[in-house]
PDB file of C-alpha atoms in Angstrom:
ATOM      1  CA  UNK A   1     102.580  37.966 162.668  1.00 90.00           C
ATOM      2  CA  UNK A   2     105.363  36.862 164.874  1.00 93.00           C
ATOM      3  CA  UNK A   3     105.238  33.638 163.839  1.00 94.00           C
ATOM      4  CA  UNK A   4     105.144  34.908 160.117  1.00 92.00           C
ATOM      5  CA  UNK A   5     108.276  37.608 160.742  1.00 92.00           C
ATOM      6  CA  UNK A   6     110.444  34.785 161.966  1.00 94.00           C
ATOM      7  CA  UNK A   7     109.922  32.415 159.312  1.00 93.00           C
ATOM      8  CA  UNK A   8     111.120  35.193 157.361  1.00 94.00           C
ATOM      9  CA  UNK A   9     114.003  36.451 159.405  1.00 95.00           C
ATOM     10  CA  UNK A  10     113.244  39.743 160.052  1.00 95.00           C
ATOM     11  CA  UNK A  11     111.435  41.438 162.878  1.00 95.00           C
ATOM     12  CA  UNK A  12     107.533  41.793 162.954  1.00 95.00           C
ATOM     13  CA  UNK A  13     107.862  45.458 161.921  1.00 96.00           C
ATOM     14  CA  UNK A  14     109.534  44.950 159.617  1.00 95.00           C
ATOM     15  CA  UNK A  15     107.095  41.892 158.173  1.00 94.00           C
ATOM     16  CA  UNK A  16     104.641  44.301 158.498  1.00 95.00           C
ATOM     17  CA  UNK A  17     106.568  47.051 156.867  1.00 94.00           C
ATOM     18  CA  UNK A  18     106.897  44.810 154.010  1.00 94.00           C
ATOM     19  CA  UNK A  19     103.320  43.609 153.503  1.00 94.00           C
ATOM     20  CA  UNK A  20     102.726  47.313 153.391  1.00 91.00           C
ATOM     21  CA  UNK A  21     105.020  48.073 150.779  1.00 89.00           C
ATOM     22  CA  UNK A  22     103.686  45.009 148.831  1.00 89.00           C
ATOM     23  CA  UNK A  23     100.371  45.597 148.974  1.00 90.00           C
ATOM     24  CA  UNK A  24     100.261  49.050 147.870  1.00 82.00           C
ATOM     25  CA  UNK A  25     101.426  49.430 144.222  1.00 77.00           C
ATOM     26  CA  UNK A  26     104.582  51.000 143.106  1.00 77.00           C
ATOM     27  CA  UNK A  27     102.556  53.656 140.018  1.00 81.00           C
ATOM     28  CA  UNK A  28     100.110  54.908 142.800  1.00 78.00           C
ATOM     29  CA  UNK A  29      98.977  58.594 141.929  1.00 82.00           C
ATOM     30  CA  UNK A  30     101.244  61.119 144.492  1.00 87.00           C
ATOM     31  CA  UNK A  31      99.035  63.753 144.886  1.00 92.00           C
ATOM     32  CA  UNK A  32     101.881  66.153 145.409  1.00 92.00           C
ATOM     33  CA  UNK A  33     103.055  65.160 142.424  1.00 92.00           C
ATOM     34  CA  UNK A  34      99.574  65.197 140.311  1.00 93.00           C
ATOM     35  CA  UNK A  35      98.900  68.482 141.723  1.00 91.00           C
ATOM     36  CA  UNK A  36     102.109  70.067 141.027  1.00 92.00           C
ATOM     37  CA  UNK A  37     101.721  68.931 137.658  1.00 94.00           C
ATOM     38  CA  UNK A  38      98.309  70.357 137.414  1.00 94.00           C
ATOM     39  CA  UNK A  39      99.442  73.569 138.498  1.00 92.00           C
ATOM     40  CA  UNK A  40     102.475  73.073 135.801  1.00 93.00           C
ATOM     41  CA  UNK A  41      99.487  72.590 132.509  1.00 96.00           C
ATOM     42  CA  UNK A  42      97.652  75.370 134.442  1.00 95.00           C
ATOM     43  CA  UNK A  43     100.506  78.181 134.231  1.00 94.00           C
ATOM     44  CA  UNK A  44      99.723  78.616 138.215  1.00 92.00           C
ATOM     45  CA  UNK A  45     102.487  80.790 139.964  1.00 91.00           C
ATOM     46  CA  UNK A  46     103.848  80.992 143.371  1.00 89.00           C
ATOM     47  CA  UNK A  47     102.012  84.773 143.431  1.00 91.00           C
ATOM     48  CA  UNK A  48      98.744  82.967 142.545  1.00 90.00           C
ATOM     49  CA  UNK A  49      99.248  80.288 145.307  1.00 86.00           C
ATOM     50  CA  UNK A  50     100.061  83.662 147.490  1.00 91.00           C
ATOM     51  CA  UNK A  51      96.468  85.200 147.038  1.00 92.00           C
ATOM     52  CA  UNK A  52      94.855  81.464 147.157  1.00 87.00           C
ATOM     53  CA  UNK A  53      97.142  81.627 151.138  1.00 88.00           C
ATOM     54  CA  UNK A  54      95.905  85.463 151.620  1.00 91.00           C
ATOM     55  CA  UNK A  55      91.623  84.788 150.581  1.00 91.00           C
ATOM     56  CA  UNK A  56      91.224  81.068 152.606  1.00 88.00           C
ATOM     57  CA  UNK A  57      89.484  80.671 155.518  1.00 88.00           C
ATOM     58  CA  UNK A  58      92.291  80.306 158.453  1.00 88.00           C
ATOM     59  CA  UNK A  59      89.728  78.950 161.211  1.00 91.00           C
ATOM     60  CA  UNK A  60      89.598  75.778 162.066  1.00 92.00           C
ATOM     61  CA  UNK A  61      88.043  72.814 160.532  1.00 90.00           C
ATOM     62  CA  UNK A  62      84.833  71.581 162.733  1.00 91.00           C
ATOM     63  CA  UNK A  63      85.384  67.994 164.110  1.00 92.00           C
ATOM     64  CA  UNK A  64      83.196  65.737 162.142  1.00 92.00           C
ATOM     65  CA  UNK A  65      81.227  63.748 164.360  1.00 92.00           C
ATOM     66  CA  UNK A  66      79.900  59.907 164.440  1.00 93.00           C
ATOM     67  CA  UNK A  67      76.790  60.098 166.081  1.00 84.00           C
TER      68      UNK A  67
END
């Protein structure tokens, strides 16, 4: 990678920060975006989003485990 960021005159991170961008493409689904519009077709309001905050469960998630 080193080797790779020099040949490129920049520093690894910033190789690395650019095979990132590069390899993930630029019309990727936001899902802040796809769920605000959701909410938009839905006619959802910030008082609905208030109840959805008021009725969840506030305890924490269990650890999953890998045994």
């Amino acid at each position: 990678m080193r080797v790779r960021a020099a040949l490129h005159g920049r520093s690894t991170e910033a190789e690395v920060r650019e095979i990132l961008e590069r390899a993930v493409p630029e019309q990727r689904l936001r899902i802040g975006d796809a769920l605000a519009e959701l909410s938009g077709r839905l006619g959802l309001t910030n008082e609905d989003f208030e109840v959805f905050d008021q009725v969840r469960d506030k305890a924490p998630a269990e650890p999953m485990r890998f045994e």
